[in-house]
mmCIF file of C-alpha atoms in Angstrom:
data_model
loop_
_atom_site.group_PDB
_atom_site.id
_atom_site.type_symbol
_atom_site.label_atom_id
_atom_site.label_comp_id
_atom_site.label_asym_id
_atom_site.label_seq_id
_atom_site.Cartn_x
_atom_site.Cartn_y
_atom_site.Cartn_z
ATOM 1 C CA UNK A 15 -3.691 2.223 -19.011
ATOM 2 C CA UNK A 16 -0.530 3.420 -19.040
ATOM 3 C CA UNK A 17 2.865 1.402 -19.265
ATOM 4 C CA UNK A 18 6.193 1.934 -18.733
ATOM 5 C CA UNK A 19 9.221 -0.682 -18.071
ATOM 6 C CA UNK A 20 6.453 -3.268 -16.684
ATOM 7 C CA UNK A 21 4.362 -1.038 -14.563
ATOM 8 C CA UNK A 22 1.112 -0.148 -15.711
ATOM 9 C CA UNK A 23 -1.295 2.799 -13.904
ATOM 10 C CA UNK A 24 -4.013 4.513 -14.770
ATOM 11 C CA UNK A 25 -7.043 7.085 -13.114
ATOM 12 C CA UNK A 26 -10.609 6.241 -13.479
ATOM 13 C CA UNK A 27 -13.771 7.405 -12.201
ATOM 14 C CA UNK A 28 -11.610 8.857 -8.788
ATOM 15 C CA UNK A 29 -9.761 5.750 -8.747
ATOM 16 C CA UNK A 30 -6.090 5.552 -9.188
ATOM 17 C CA UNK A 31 -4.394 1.788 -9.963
ATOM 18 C CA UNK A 32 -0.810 0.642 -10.268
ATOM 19 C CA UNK A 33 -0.032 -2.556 -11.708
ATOM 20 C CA UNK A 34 2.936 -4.290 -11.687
ATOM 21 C CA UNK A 35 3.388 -6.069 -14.960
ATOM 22 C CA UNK A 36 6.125 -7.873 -15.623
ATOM 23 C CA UNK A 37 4.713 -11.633 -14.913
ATOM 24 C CA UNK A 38 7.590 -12.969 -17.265
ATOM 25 C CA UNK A 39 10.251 -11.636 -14.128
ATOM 26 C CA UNK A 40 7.579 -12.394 -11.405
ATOM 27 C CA UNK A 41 7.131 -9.035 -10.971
ATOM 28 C CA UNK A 42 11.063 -8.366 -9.930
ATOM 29 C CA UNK A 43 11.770 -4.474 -9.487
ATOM 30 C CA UNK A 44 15.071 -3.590 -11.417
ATOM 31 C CA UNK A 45 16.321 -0.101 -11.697
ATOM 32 C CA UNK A 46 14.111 0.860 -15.159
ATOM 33 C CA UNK A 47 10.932 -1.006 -13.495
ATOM 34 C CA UNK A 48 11.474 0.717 -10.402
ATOM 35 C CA UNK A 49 11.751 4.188 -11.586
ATOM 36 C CA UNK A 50 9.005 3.512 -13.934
ATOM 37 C CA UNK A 51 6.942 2.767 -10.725
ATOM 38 C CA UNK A 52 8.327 5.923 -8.957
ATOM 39 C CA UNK A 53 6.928 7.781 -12.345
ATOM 40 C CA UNK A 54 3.830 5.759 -12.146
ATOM 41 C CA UNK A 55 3.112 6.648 -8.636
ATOM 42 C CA UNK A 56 4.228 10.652 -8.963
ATOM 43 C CA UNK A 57 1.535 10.843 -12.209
ATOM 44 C CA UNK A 58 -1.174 9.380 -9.485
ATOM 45 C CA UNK A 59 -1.210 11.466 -6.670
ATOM 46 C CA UNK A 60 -1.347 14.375 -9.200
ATOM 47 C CA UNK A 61 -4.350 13.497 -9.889
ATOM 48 C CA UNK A 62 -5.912 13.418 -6.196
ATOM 49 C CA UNK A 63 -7.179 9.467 -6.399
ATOM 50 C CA UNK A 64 -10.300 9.398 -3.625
ATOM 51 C CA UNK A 65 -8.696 5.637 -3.988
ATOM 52 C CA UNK A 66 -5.598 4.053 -4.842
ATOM 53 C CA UNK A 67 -5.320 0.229 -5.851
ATOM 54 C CA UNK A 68 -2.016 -1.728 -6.257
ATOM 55 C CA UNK A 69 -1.615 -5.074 -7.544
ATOM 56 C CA UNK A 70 0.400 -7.645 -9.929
ATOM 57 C CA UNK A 71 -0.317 -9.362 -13.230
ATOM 58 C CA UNK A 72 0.327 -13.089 -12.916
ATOM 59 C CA UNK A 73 1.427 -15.768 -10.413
ATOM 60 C CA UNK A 74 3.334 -13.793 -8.403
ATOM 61 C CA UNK A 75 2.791 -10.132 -6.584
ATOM 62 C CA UNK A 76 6.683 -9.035 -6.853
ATOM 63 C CA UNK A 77 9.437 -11.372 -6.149
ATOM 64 C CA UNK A 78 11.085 -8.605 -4.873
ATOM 65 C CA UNK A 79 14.246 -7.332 -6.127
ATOM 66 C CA UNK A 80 15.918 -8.175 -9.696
ATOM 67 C CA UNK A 81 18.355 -10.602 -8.443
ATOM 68 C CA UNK A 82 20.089 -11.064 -12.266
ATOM 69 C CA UNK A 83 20.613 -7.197 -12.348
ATOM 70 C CA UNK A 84 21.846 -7.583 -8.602
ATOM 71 C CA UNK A 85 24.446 -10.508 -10.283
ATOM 72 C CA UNK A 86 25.463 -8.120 -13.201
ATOM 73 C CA UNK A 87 26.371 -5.118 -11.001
ATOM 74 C CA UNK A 88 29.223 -7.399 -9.472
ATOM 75 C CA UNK A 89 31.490 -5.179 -7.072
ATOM 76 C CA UNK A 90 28.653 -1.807 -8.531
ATOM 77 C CA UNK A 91 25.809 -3.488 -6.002
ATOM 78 C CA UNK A 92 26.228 -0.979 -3.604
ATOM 79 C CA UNK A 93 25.650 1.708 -6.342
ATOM 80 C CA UNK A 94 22.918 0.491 -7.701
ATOM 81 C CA UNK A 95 21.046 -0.622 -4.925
ATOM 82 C CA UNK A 96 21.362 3.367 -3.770
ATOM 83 C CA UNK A 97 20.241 3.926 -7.535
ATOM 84 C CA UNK A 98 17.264 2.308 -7.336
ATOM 85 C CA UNK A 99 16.267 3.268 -3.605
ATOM 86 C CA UNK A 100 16.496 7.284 -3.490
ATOM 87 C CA UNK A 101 13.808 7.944 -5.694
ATOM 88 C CA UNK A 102 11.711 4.459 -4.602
ATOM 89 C CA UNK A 103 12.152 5.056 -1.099
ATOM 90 C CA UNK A 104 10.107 8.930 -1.057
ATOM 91 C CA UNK A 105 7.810 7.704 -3.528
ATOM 92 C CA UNK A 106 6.683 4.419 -1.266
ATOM 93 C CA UNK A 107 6.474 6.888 1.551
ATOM 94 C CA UNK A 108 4.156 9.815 -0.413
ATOM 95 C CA UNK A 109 2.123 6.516 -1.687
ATOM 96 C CA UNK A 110 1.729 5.494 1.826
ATOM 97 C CA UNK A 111 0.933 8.784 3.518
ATOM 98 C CA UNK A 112 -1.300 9.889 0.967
ATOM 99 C CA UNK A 113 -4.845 10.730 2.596
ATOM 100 C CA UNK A 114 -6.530 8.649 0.035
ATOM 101 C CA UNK A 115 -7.134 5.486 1.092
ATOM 102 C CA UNK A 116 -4.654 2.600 -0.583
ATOM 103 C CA UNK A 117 -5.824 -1.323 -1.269
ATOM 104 C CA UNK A 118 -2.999 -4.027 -2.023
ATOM 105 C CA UNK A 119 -4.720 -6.498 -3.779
ATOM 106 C CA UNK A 120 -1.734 -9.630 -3.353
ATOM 107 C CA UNK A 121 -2.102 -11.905 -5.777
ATOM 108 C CA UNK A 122 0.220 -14.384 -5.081
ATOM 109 C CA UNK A 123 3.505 -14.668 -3.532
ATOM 110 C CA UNK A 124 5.114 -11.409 -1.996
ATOM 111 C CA UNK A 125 9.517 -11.603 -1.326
ATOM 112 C CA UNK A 126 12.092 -9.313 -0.440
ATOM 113 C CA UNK A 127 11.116 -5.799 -1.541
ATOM 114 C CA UNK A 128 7.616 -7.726 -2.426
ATOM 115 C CA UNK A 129 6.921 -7.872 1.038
ATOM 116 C CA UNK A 130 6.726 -3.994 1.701
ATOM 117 C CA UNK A 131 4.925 -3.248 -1.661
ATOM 118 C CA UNK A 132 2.143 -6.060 -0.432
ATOM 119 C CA UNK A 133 1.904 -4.455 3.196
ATOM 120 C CA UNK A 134 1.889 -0.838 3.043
ATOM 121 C CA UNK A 135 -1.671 -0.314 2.607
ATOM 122 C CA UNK A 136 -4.350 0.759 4.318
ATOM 123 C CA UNK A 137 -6.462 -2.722 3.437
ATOM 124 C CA UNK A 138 -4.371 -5.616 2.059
ATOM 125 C CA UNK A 139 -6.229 -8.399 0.424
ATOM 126 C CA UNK A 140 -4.749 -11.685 -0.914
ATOM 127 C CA UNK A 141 -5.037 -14.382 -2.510
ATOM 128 C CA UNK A 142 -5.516 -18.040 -1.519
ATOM 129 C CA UNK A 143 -2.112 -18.454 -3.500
ATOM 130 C CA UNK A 144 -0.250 -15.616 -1.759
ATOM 131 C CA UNK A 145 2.903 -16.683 0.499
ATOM 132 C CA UNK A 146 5.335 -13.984 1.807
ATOM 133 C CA UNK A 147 8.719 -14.790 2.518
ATOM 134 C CA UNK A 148 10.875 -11.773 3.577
ATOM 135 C CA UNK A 149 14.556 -13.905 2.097
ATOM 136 C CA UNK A 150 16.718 -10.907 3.037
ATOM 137 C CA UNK A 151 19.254 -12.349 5.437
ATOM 138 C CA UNK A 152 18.915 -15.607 2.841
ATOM 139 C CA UNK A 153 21.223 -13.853 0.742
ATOM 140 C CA UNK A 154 23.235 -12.119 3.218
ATOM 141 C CA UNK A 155 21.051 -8.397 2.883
ATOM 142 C CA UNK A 156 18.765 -6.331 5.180
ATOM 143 C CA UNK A 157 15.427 -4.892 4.180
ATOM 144 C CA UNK A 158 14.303 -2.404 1.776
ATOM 145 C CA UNK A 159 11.189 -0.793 0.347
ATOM 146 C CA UNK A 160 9.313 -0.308 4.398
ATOM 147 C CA UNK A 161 9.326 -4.134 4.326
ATOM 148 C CA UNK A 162 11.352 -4.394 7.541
ATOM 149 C CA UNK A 163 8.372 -0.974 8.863
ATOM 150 C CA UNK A 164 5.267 -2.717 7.571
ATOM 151 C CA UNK A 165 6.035 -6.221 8.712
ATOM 152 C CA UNK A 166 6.505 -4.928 12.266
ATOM 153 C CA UNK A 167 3.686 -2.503 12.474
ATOM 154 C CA UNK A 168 1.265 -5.522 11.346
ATOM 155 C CA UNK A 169 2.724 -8.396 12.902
ATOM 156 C CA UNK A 170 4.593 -6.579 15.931
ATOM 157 C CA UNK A 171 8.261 -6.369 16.074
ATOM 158 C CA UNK A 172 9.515 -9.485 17.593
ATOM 159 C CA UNK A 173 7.479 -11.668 14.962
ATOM 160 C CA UNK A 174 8.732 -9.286 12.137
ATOM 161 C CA UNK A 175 12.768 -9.737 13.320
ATOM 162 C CA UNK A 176 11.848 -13.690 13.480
ATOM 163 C CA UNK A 177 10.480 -13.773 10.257
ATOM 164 C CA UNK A 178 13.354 -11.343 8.589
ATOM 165 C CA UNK A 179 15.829 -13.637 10.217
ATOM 166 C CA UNK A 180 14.411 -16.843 9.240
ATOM 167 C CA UNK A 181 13.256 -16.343 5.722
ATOM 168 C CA UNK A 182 10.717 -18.696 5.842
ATOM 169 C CA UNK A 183 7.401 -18.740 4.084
ATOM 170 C CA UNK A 184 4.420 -17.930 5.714
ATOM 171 C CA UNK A 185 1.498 -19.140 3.310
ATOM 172 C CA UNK A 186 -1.707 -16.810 3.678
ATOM 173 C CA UNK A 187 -3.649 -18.499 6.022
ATOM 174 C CA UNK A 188 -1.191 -17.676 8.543
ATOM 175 C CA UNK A 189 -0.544 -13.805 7.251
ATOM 176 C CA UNK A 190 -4.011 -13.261 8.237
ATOM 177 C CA UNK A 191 -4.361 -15.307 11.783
ATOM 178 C CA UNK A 192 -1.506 -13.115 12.554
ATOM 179 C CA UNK A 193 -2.690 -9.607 11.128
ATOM 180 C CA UNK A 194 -0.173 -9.524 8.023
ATOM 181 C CA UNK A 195 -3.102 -8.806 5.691
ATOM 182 C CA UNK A 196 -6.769 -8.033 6.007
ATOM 183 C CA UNK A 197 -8.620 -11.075 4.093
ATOM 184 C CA UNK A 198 -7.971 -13.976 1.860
ATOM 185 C CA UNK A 199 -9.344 -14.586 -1.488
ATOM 186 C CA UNK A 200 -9.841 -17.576 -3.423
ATOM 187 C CA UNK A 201 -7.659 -16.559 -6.127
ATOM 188 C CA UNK A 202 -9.925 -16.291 -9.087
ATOM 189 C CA UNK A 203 -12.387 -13.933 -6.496
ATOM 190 C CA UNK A 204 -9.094 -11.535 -5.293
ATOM 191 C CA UNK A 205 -9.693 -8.755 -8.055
ATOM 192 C CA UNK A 206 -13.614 -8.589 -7.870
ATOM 193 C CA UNK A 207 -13.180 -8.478 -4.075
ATOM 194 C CA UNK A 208 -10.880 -5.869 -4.239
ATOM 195 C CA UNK A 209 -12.325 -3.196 -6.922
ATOM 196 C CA UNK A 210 -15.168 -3.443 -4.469
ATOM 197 C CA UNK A 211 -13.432 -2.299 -1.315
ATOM 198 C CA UNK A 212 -11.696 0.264 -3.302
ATOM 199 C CA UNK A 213 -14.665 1.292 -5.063
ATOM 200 C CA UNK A 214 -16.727 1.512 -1.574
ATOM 201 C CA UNK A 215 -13.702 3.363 -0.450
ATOM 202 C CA UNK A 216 -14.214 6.206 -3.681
ATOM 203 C CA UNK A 217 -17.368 6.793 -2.712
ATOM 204 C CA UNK A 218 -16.686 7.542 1.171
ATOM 205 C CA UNK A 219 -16.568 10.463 3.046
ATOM 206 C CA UNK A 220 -12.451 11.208 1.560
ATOM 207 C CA UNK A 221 -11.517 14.226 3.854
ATOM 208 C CA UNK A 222 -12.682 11.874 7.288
ATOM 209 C CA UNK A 223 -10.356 9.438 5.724
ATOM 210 C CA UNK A 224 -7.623 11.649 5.604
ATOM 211 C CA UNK A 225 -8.224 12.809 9.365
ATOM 212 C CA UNK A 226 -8.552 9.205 10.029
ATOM 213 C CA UNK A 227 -5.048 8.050 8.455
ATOM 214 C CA UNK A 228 -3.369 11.310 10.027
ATOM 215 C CA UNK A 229 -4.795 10.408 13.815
ATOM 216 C CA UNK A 230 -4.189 6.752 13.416
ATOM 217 C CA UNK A 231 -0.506 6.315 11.831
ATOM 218 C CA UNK A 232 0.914 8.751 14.562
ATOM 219 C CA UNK A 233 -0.842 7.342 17.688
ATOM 220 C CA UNK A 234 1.294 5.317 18.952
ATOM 221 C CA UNK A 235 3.847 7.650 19.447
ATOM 222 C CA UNK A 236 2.085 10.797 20.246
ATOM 223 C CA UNK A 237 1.040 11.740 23.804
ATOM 224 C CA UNK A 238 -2.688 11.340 24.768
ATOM 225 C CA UNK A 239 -3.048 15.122 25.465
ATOM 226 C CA UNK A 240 -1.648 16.494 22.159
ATOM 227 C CA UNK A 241 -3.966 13.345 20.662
ATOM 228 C CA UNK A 242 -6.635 14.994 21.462
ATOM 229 C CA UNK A 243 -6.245 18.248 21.083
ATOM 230 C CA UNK A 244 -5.585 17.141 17.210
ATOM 231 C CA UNK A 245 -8.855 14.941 17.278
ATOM 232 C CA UNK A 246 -11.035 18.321 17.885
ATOM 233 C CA UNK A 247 -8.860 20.161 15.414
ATOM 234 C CA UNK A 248 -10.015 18.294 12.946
ATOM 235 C CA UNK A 249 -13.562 17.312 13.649
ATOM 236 C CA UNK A 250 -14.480 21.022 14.320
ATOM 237 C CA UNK A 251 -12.637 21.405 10.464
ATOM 238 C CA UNK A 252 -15.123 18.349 9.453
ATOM 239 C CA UNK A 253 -18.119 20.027 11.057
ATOM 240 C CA UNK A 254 -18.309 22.430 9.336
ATOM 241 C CA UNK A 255 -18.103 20.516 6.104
ATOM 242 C CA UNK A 256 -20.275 19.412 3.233
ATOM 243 C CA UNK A 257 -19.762 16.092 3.754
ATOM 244 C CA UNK A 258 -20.749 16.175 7.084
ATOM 245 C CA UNK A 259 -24.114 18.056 6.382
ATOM 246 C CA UNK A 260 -25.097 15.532 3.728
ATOM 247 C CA UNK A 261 -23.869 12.362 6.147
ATOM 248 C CA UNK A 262 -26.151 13.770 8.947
ATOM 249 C CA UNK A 263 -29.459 14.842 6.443
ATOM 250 C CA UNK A 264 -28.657 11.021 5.035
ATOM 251 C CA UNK A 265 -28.543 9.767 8.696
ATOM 252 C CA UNK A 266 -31.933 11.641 9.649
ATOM 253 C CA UNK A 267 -33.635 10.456 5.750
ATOM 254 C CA UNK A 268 -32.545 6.721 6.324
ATOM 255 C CA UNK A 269 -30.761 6.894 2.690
ATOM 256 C CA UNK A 270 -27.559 6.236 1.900
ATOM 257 C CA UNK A 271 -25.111 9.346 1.718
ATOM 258 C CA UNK A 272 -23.853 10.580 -1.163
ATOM 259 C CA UNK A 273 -20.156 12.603 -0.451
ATOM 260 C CA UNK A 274 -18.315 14.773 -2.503
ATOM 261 C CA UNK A 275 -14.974 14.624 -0.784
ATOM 262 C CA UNK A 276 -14.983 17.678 1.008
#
């Protein structure tokens, strides 16, 4: 695996992981451990992951931001808050948007900057440990890293404003009765259960994932007519595929399909 400034990543077998790895800070993201994560992420996608996996090492997912680098800076915050969000910011949204399917395996509490790292994916499991707690407007800031996007899009908007305002800590069992993550792990079962999912996700049928994520993420906003038109766009594009001539011989032979991606 390779590391840089506390992040760790690495392809394998169509799988691409990112690990955040700096337990000693709780997983805090200063300007060299955020840029090493914009590097980490960049060296990733290059690679085409059918599967992308992001998680922490240790106690605690990410704590957020580096609040001793936040002290140092004194009257420089401004600065290098805008130094450490213009190349994070287009990285968390190409890691997002990416066709290949992303797992955030949480393994333990998520804050501040935490909170959008731990919600942005596509599945997000956690641990029995995890707690988020968004602790913004705690210390007199607003959101960063999509926390203030994926909070609302899970959770719905009001809920996500209460819980930005409020700062309070929502312990897992309560994330997941109200849609902030997927499923909850007893801790020492989070990793298994999650190099599972992403390695069921590898294996999958990648292009109808892609379609999938493109359909889904801009439903909400797009008009039914111009919906569908793009759902036959690309399911004539997916007819016609290789996938989809081994999924239907696999559906006719009872066996279990075996895609290539495309």
């Amino acid at each position: 695996m390779n590391t840089e400034e506390g992040i760790g990543w690495e392809v394998a077998d169509d799988i691409a992981r990112i690990v955040l790895k700096r337990p000693e800070r709780a997983n805090a993201l200063g300007l060299k451990s955020s840029r090493a994560l914009v590097h980490a992420i960049e060296d990733v996608l290059q690679h085409k992951p059918r599967a992308i996996l992001l998680t922490g090492e240790g106690r605690v997912f990410c704590a957020g931001g580096d609040i001793e680098e936040f002290v140092a800076a004194g009257e420089g915050l401004p600065d290098l808050v805008d130094d450490i969000l213009e190349p994070l910011h287009p990285a968390l949204l190409r890691l997002s948007t990416n066709p290949a399917p992303l797992v955030v395996a949480v393994n333990g509490p998520a804050g501040g900057a935490g909170v959008g790292l731990a919600l942005c994916g596509d599945f997000v499991l956690a641990a029995e440990s995890m707690k988020l707690r968004t602790g913004y407007a705690a210390i007199g800031l607003s959101p960063d890293a999509g926390a203030s996007y994926f909070l609302s899009r899970r959770v719905g908007p009001l809920r996500a404003q209460q819980l930005l305002m409020l700062s309070d800590a929502v312990d897992s069992q309560r994330c997941l009765a109200w849609g902030a993550v997927d499923a909850v792990h007893a801790d020492a079962e989070l990793a298994a259960a999650s190099e599972a999912l992403v390695a069921r996700l590898a294996q999958g049928a990648s292009a109808s994932f892609a379609g999938i994520k493109a359909l889904c993420a801009g439903a909400p906003g797009r008009p039914f007519e111009e919906h569908l038109a793009m759902e036959r766009k690309l399911l004539r594009e997916r007819a016609g595929s290789a996938d989809a001539r081994e999924g239907v011989a696999a559906f006719m032979a009872k066996r279990a399909p075996r895609f290539i991606g495309r």
